[in-house]
Coordinates of C-alpha atoms in Angstrom, one line a residue:
M236 CA 213.1 85.8 3.6
T237 CA 209.5 85.1 4.2
K238 CA 207.2 87.5 6.1
A239 CA 206.4 86.4 9.7
E240 CA 203.0 85.1 10.2
P241 CA 200.7 87.5 12.1
H242 CA 199.8 86.6 15.7
P243 CA 196.2 85.2 16.1
T244 CA 193.5 87.7 17.0
V245 CA 190.6 87.0 19.3
L246 CA 188.2 86.5 16.3
S247 CA 190.7 84.3 14.3
T248 CA 191.2 82.2 17.4
L249 CA 187.5 81.7 17.9
R250 CA 187.0 80.9 14.2
T251 CA 189.8 78.3 14.0
M252 CA 189.2 76.7 17.4
S253 CA 188.5 73.0 17.2
G254 CA 185.2 71.5 18.2
P255 CA 186.4 69.7 21.3
V256 CA 188.0 72.9 22.6
R257 CA 184.8 74.7 22.1
I258 CA 183.0 72.0 24.1
L259 CA 185.6 72.1 26.9
L260 CA 185.2 75.9 27.2
L261 CA 181.5 75.7 27.2
G262 CA 181.6 73.0 29.8
N263 CA 183.8 75.2 32.0
L264 CA 181.3 78.0 31.7
I265 CA 178.4 75.9 32.6
S266 CA 180.1 74.2 35.5
N267 CA 181.2 77.5 37.0
L268 CA 177.8 79.1 36.6
A269 CA 176.5 76.6 39.1
A270 CA 179.6 76.0 41.3
F271 CA 177.7 76.6 44.5
L272 CA 179.3 74.1 46.9
N273 CA 182.2 76.2 48.3
A274 CA 180.2 79.4 48.7
F275 CA 177.1 78.0 50.3
L276 CA 178.2 74.8 52.1
V277 CA 178.7 76.4 55.5
L278 CA 175.3 78.3 55.4
F279 CA 173.5 75.1 54.3
L280 CA 175.1 73.0 57.1
T281 CA 174.5 75.5 59.9
G282 CA 170.9 75.8 58.7
R283 CA 170.6 72.0 59.1
G284 CA 171.8 72.1 62.7
F285 CA 175.5 71.5 62.3
S286 CA 177.7 73.7 64.5
A287 CA 180.0 76.3 63.1
G288 CA 183.0 74.1 63.9
E289 CA 181.5 71.0 62.3
S290 CA 180.7 73.1 59.2
G291 CA 184.3 74.3 59.1
V292 CA 185.5 70.7 59.2
V293 CA 183.3 69.8 56.2
L294 CA 184.5 72.9 54.3
A295 CA 188.1 72.0 55.0
A296 CA 187.5 68.6 53.6
V297 CA 186.3 70.1 50.4
M298 CA 189.6 72.1 50.2
V299 CA 191.7 68.9 50.9
G300 CA 189.8 67.1 48.1
R301 CA 190.3 70.0 45.7
I302 CA 194.1 70.0 46.3
S303 CA 194.5 66.3 45.9
G304 CA 192.1 66.2 42.9
S305 CA 194.5 68.0 40.6
A306 CA 197.3 65.6 41.3
V307 CA 195.1 62.5 41.0
G308 CA 193.4 63.8 37.9
G309 CA 196.8 64.5 36.2
A310 CA 198.1 61.1 37.0
V311 CA 195.0 59.2 35.9
A312 CA 194.6 61.3 32.7
D313 CA 198.1 60.5 31.5
R314 CA 197.3 56.8 32.0
I315 CA 193.8 56.3 30.7
G316 CA 193.1 59.3 28.6
Y317 CA 191.5 62.7 29.0
R318 CA 188.0 61.9 27.9
W319 CA 187.4 59.2 30.6
V320 CA 188.8 61.4 33.4
I321 CA 186.5 64.3 32.3
V322 CA 183.4 62.0 32.1
G323 CA 184.2 60.2 35.4
S324 CA 185.0 63.3 37.4
M325 CA 181.8 65.1 36.3
A326 CA 179.7 62.0 37.1
G327 CA 181.3 61.7 40.5
T328 CA 180.9 65.4 41.2
A329 CA 177.2 65.2 40.3
V330 CA 176.6 62.2 42.6
L331 CA 178.6 63.5 45.6
T332 CA 177.2 67.1 45.3
A333 CA 173.7 65.8 45.4
A334 CA 174.6 63.5 48.3
I335 CA 175.7 66.5 50.4
V336 CA 172.0 67.3 50.9
H337 CA 171.5 64.0 52.8
V338 CA 174.6 63.7 55.0
P339 CA 173.6 62.6 58.5
N340 CA 176.6 63.8 60.5
V341 CA 179.9 65.7 60.3
W342 CA 182.1 62.7 59.5
V343 CA 180.0 61.5 56.6
G344 CA 179.7 65.1 55.5
A345 CA 183.5 65.5 55.5
L346 CA 184.0 62.2 53.5
V347 CA 181.4 63.2 50.9
A348 CA 182.7 66.8 50.7
C349 CA 186.3 65.6 50.3
G350 CA 185.2 63.3 47.4
A351 CA 183.2 66.1 45.8
G352 CA 186.2 68.4 46.0
L353 CA 188.5 65.8 44.5
T354 CA 186.2 64.9 41.6
A355 CA 185.4 68.6 40.9
N356 CA 189.1 69.4 40.4
A357 CA 190.2 66.1 38.8
Y358 CA 188.9 67.0 35.4
R359 CA 191.0 70.2 35.1
P360 CA 194.4 68.7 34.2
A361 CA 192.8 66.5 31.6
A362 CA 190.8 69.3 30.1
M363 CA 193.7 71.7 30.0
A364 CA 196.1 69.1 28.6
W365 CA 193.6 68.3 25.9
I366 CA 193.2 71.9 25.0
V367 CA 197.0 72.2 24.7
E368 CA 197.2 69.2 22.3
L369 CA 194.3 70.4 20.1
T370 CA 195.5 74.0 19.9
P371 CA 198.4 75.4 17.8
K372 CA 201.2 76.7 20.0
D373 CA 200.8 80.3 18.9
Q374 CA 197.2 80.3 20.2
H375 CA 197.8 78.7 23.6
V376 CA 197.8 82.0 25.6
M377 CA 194.7 83.3 23.8
V378 CA 192.8 80.1 24.2
F379 CA 193.6 79.9 27.9
S380 CA 192.6 83.6 28.2
L381 CA 189.2 82.5 26.8
L382 CA 189.1 79.6 29.3
R383 CA 189.6 82.1 32.1
L384 CA 186.9 84.3 30.7
T385 CA 184.4 81.4 30.9
F386 CA 185.5 80.9 34.6
N387 CA 185.2 84.6 35.4
V388 CA 181.8 85.1 33.7
G389 CA 180.5 82.0 35.4
S390 CA 181.8 83.1 38.8
T391 CA 180.3 86.5 38.3
V392 CA 176.9 85.5 37.0
G393 CA 176.5 82.4 39.2
P394 CA 175.8 84.1 42.5
V395 CA 172.9 85.9 40.8
G396 CA 171.4 82.6 39.9
A397 CA 172.1 81.3 43.4
A398 CA 170.2 84.3 44.9
L399 CA 167.2 83.5 42.7
L400 CA 167.2 79.8 43.6
L401 CA 167.4 80.7 47.3
A402 CA 164.6 83.2 47.0
Y403 CA 162.2 80.9 45.2
A404 CA 163.4 77.4 46.2
S405 CA 165.9 76.1 48.8
Y406 CA 169.5 75.1 49.5
D407 CA 168.6 71.5 48.5
T408 CA 167.6 72.8 45.1
L409 CA 170.8 74.8 44.9
F410 CA 173.0 71.7 45.3
Y411 CA 170.7 69.7 43.0
V412 CA 171.2 72.3 40.3
D413 CA 175.0 72.2 40.9
A414 CA 174.9 68.4 40.5
T415 CA 172.8 68.6 37.4
T416 CA 175.1 71.0 35.6
S417 CA 178.1 68.7 36.4
L418 CA 176.2 65.7 35.1
A419 CA 175.2 67.6 31.9
F420 CA 178.8 68.4 31.2
G421 CA 179.8 64.8 31.7
V422 CA 177.0 63.6 29.3
V423 CA 178.1 66.1 26.7
A424 CA 181.8 65.1 27.1
F425 CA 180.8 61.4 26.8
A426 CA 178.7 62.0 23.7
A427 CA 180.6 64.7 21.9
L428 CA 184.3 64.2 22.8
R429 CA 184.6 60.9 21.0
P430 CA 187.6 58.8 22.0
G431 CA 188.7 58.3 18.4
R432 CA 189.6 62.0 18.3
E433 CA 191.6 62.1 21.5
P434 CA 195.4 62.0 21.5
V435 CA 196.8 58.6 22.5
P436 CA 197.0 58.6 26.4
A437 CA 200.5 58.6 27.7
G438 CA 200.0 55.6 29.9
K439 CA 199.1 53.5 26.8
A440 CA 201.9 54.9 24.7
A441 CA 204.5 54.5 27.3
D442 CA 206.5 51.3 27.7
E443 CA 204.6 49.0 30.1
G444 CA 207.7 48.4 32.2
E445 CA 208.4 52.1 32.7
R446 CA 205.4 54.4 33.1
P447 CA 206.1 58.1 33.5
G448 CA 205.4 59.5 36.9
Y449 CA 205.5 62.6 39.0
G450 CA 209.2 61.9 39.9
R451 CA 210.2 63.0 36.4
V452 CA 208.2 66.2 36.8
L453 CA 209.9 67.0 40.1
A454 CA 213.3 66.4 38.4
D455 CA 212.7 69.3 36.0
R456 CA 214.4 71.9 38.1
R457 CA 213.5 74.9 35.9
F458 CA 209.8 73.9 35.9
M459 CA 209.9 73.5 39.7
L460 CA 211.2 77.0 40.1
V461 CA 208.1 78.1 38.2
V462 CA 205.9 76.0 40.4
L463 CA 207.4 77.6 43.5
G464 CA 206.8 81.0 42.0
L465 CA 203.2 80.0 41.3
F466 CA 202.8 79.0 45.0
L467 CA 204.1 82.3 46.3
T468 CA 201.9 84.2 43.8
A469 CA 198.8 82.3 45.0
L470 CA 199.7 83.3 48.6
A471 CA 199.6 86.9 47.5
Y472 CA 196.7 86.8 45.2
I473 CA 194.2 85.3 47.7
Q474 CA 194.6 88.3 49.9
S475 CA 191.9 90.0 47.9
S476 CA 189.5 88.0 50.0
A477 CA 191.5 87.7 53.2
A478 CA 193.7 90.6 54.2
L479 CA 192.1 93.2 51.9
P480 CA 188.6 93.4 53.6
L481 CA 190.3 93.6 57.0
F482 CA 192.6 96.3 55.7
V483 CA 189.8 98.4 54.1
K484 CA 187.7 98.2 57.4
G485 CA 190.8 98.9 59.5
T486 CA 191.7 102.1 57.6
G487 CA 188.3 103.5 58.3
H488 CA 186.4 102.6 55.0
S489 CA 183.1 100.9 54.7
A490 CA 182.2 97.5 53.3
Q491 CA 180.9 99.3 50.2
V492 CA 184.4 100.5 49.4
Y493 CA 185.6 96.9 49.6
A494 CA 182.8 95.8 47.3
A495 CA 183.8 98.6 44.9
L496 CA 187.4 97.4 44.8
L497 CA 186.2 93.9 44.0
T498 CA 184.0 95.4 41.2
V499 CA 187.1 97.2 39.8
N500 CA 188.9 93.8 39.8
G501 CA 186.1 91.9 38.1
F502 CA 185.5 94.6 35.5
I503 CA 189.2 94.8 34.5
V504 CA 189.6 91.1 34.3
I505 CA 186.4 90.5 32.2
A506 CA 186.9 93.5 29.9
C507 CA 190.6 93.5 29.4
E508 CA 192.2 90.1 29.7
V509 CA 191.3 88.5 26.4
L510 CA 192.1 91.7 24.5
L511 CA 195.5 92.1 26.2
S512 CA 196.3 88.5 25.4
K513 CA 196.5 89.5 21.8
W514 CA 199.8 91.3 22.7
T515 CA 201.1 89.2 25.6
Q516 CA 201.0 86.0 23.4
R517 CA 203.7 87.6 21.2
L518 CA 206.2 87.6 24.1
P519 CA 208.4 84.8 25.4
I520 CA 206.0 83.2 27.9
G521 CA 208.1 83.9 30.9
V522 CA 207.9 87.7 30.3
P523 CA 204.1 88.2 31.0
M524 CA 204.2 85.7 33.9
A525 CA 207.1 87.5 35.6
A526 CA 205.9 91.0 34.7
G527 CA 202.3 90.3 35.9
M528 CA 203.5 88.8 39.2
A529 CA 205.7 91.9 39.8
M530 CA 202.7 94.1 39.1
L531 CA 200.8 92.1 41.7
G532 CA 203.5 92.7 44.2
V533 CA 203.7 96.5 43.4
G534 CA 199.9 96.7 43.8
H535 CA 200.2 95.3 47.3
L536 CA 203.0 97.7 48.2
I537 CA 200.8 100.6 47.1
Y538 CA 198.5 99.7 49.9
T539 CA 201.2 100.6 52.4
G540 CA 201.0 104.3 51.5
P541 CA 198.2 106.8 52.1
T542 CA 194.8 105.2 52.0
P543 CA 192.2 107.5 50.4
V544 CA 189.8 105.6 48.2
A545 CA 191.6 106.8 45.0
M546 CA 194.9 105.1 46.2
L547 CA 193.0 101.9 47.1
V548 CA 191.5 101.9 43.6
F549 CA 194.9 102.5 42.1
G550 CA 196.6 99.7 44.0
T551 CA 193.7 97.3 43.2
A552 CA 193.9 98.3 39.5
M553 CA 197.7 97.6 39.5
W554 CA 197.5 94.1 41.0
T555 CA 194.5 93.3 38.8
F556 CA 196.4 94.2 35.6
G557 CA 199.1 92.0 37.0
E558 CA 196.6 89.2 37.1
V559 CA 195.4 90.0 33.6
V560 CA 198.9 90.0 32.2
A561 CA 200.2 86.9 33.9
A562 CA 197.3 84.5 34.3
P563 CA 196.7 83.2 30.7
S564 CA 200.4 82.5 30.3
M565 CA 200.6 80.9 33.7
M566 CA 197.8 78.5 32.6
A567 CA 199.4 77.8 29.2
Y568 CA 203.0 77.3 30.4
P569 CA 202.9 73.8 32.0
G570 CA 201.3 72.1 29.0
L571 CA 203.5 74.0 26.6
V572 CA 206.8 72.8 28.1
A573 CA 205.7 69.3 29.2
P574 CA 206.7 66.2 27.3
P575 CA 203.5 64.8 25.8
A576 CA 203.6 61.7 28.0
L577 CA 203.6 63.9 31.1
R578 CA 201.4 66.8 30.0
A579 CA 198.5 66.2 32.5
R580 CA 201.0 65.6 35.3
Y581 CA 202.8 68.8 34.6
I582 CA 199.5 70.7 34.7
G583 CA 198.5 68.9 37.9
A584 CA 201.9 69.6 39.5
A585 CA 201.5 73.3 38.7
T586 CA 197.9 73.4 40.0
V587 CA 198.4 71.7 43.4
P588 CA 200.8 74.3 44.9
Q589 CA 198.4 77.1 43.8
Q590 CA 195.5 75.3 45.5
V591 CA 197.7 75.0 48.6
G592 CA 198.6 78.7 48.4
Y593 CA 194.9 79.6 48.1
A594 CA 194.2 77.5 51.2
A595 CA 197.1 78.7 53.3
G596 CA 197.1 82.3 52.2
P597 CA 194.0 83.5 54.2
M598 CA 195.6 82.2 57.4
I599 CA 198.9 84.0 56.6
G600 CA 197.2 87.2 55.5
T601 CA 194.8 87.5 58.5
A602 CA 197.6 86.7 61.0
G603 CA 199.9 89.2 59.3
W604 CA 197.2 91.9 59.5
H605 CA 196.7 91.3 63.2
A606 CA 200.4 91.3 63.8
W607 CA 201.7 94.1 61.6
G608 CA 198.6 96.0 60.3
S609 CA 199.3 97.4 56.9
G610 CA 202.8 95.9 57.0
V611 CA 201.1 92.7 55.9
W612 CA 201.3 94.1 52.3
V613 CA 205.1 94.2 52.5
L614 CA 205.0 90.5 53.2
T615 CA 202.5 89.6 50.5
G616 CA 204.0 92.0 48.0
G617 CA 207.3 90.4 48.7
F618 CA 205.8 86.9 48.0
A619 CA 204.6 88.1 44.6
L620 CA 207.9 89.8 43.8
A621 CA 209.8 86.7 44.8
G622 CA 207.5 84.7 42.6
A623 CA 208.3 86.9 39.7
V624 CA 212.0 86.3 40.2
L625 CA 211.6 82.5 40.4
V626 CA 209.4 82.4 37.3
G627 CA 211.8 84.6 35.4
A628 CA 214.6 82.2 36.3
G629 CA 212.6 79.1 35.6
A630 CA 210.7 80.0 32.5
G631 CA 213.3 82.4 31.2
L632 CA 212.8 85.8 29.8
R633 CA 213.7 84.5 26.4
R634 CA 211.7 82.0 24.5
R635 CA 212.0 78.5 26.0
S636 CA 211.7 75.7 23.4
P637 CA 208.9 73.2 24.1
A638 CA 209.8 69.7 25.0
P639 CA 211.4 67.9 21.9
A640 CA 208.5 65.6 21.4
A641 CA 205.8 68.2 21.7
A642 CA 205.0 68.7 18.1
E643 CA 202.1 70.6 16.7
P644 CA 198.8 68.8 17.3
A645 CA 197.3 66.9 14.5
L646 CA 194.3 69.2 14.1
A647 CA 193.0 67.5 11.0
S648 CA 191.6 64.6 13.1
S649 CA 190.1 66.8 15.7
A650 CA 188.6 69.7 14.0
D651 CA 185.0 68.8 14.6
A652 CA 183.3 67.4 17.6

């Protein structure tokens, strides 16, 4: 009987990570450091004379584009290959983000913003699918934890850079810098992610008379249970920026308390997620997903009790640790269980409902707060707990075997960029 291989550590994962995966993680960091469009679009447009309503229309167009971008990106990536989708989406994002500065009216602005949102999200299924194919299965959770770290660091540091740009330059410069970073990522992807080292695209490998499509993804009932669970979890998670600030103010606390709660969340995620992934990667992948979603629900239910600052911090820490436990496995799961010919589509199919949840959640949370006060946390906590049940049923709490054709990636041909 041979001794079981030890699970990868953070350092061993970093040492053995292939060149293309390093580039994709670095590109994710760079693009998120300058992802200014969502945060500053309304302020830019109202400063240019657009009304609040017109600015809202343009921002909504960005959201529509982002939702559709994941589905479009997944389908195209499975047909033409990951590299070209990444390069094309980054180039398109650069052009359209720069064009926002010059839109003459709300309708052109909405069209350009929708396109920018679409291209900005279209690369994600391709990048995530490529990471899956270039990473050994026992490192998937850890690598996606590192991917999330690049996103969280970029999202945390980025606003500081934005403040400096606005202090010494202008909104125009802000969006030009955003466009430049997207273009830089696209150029690096074109130059360093050489097509000879990319897995054969599903569309080229599939029989020309029967290309795989989203219909086959929807037919995977267990996977669709997980997708529904991800949607409900997104409805709950987004309340940190919707119902939570209303709740904090409504219970007599200041905006500084809300800022402190967000700081607690950011610190725990950045400090703990990668380290905890060393242990969660050892579990059947459905376990950390379901457990984390349940912790998110419990954290929300804690808010229904007494509301001294200590309890608010406790509730926030609870749902944040739920995020830390669940999120890397949630990102790894679709690519892990997908057939190779549908990998990007599976990832796109899992991403779209989450984007819809993030878009619809604020409306549900704010309406729930105005209707029921702190009772909104029973609703959103229930969403997360229901998501945990669905994910447990779909992914299973015992190890689910990957799709039969999903063999270990051929790392020898992709070890260096």
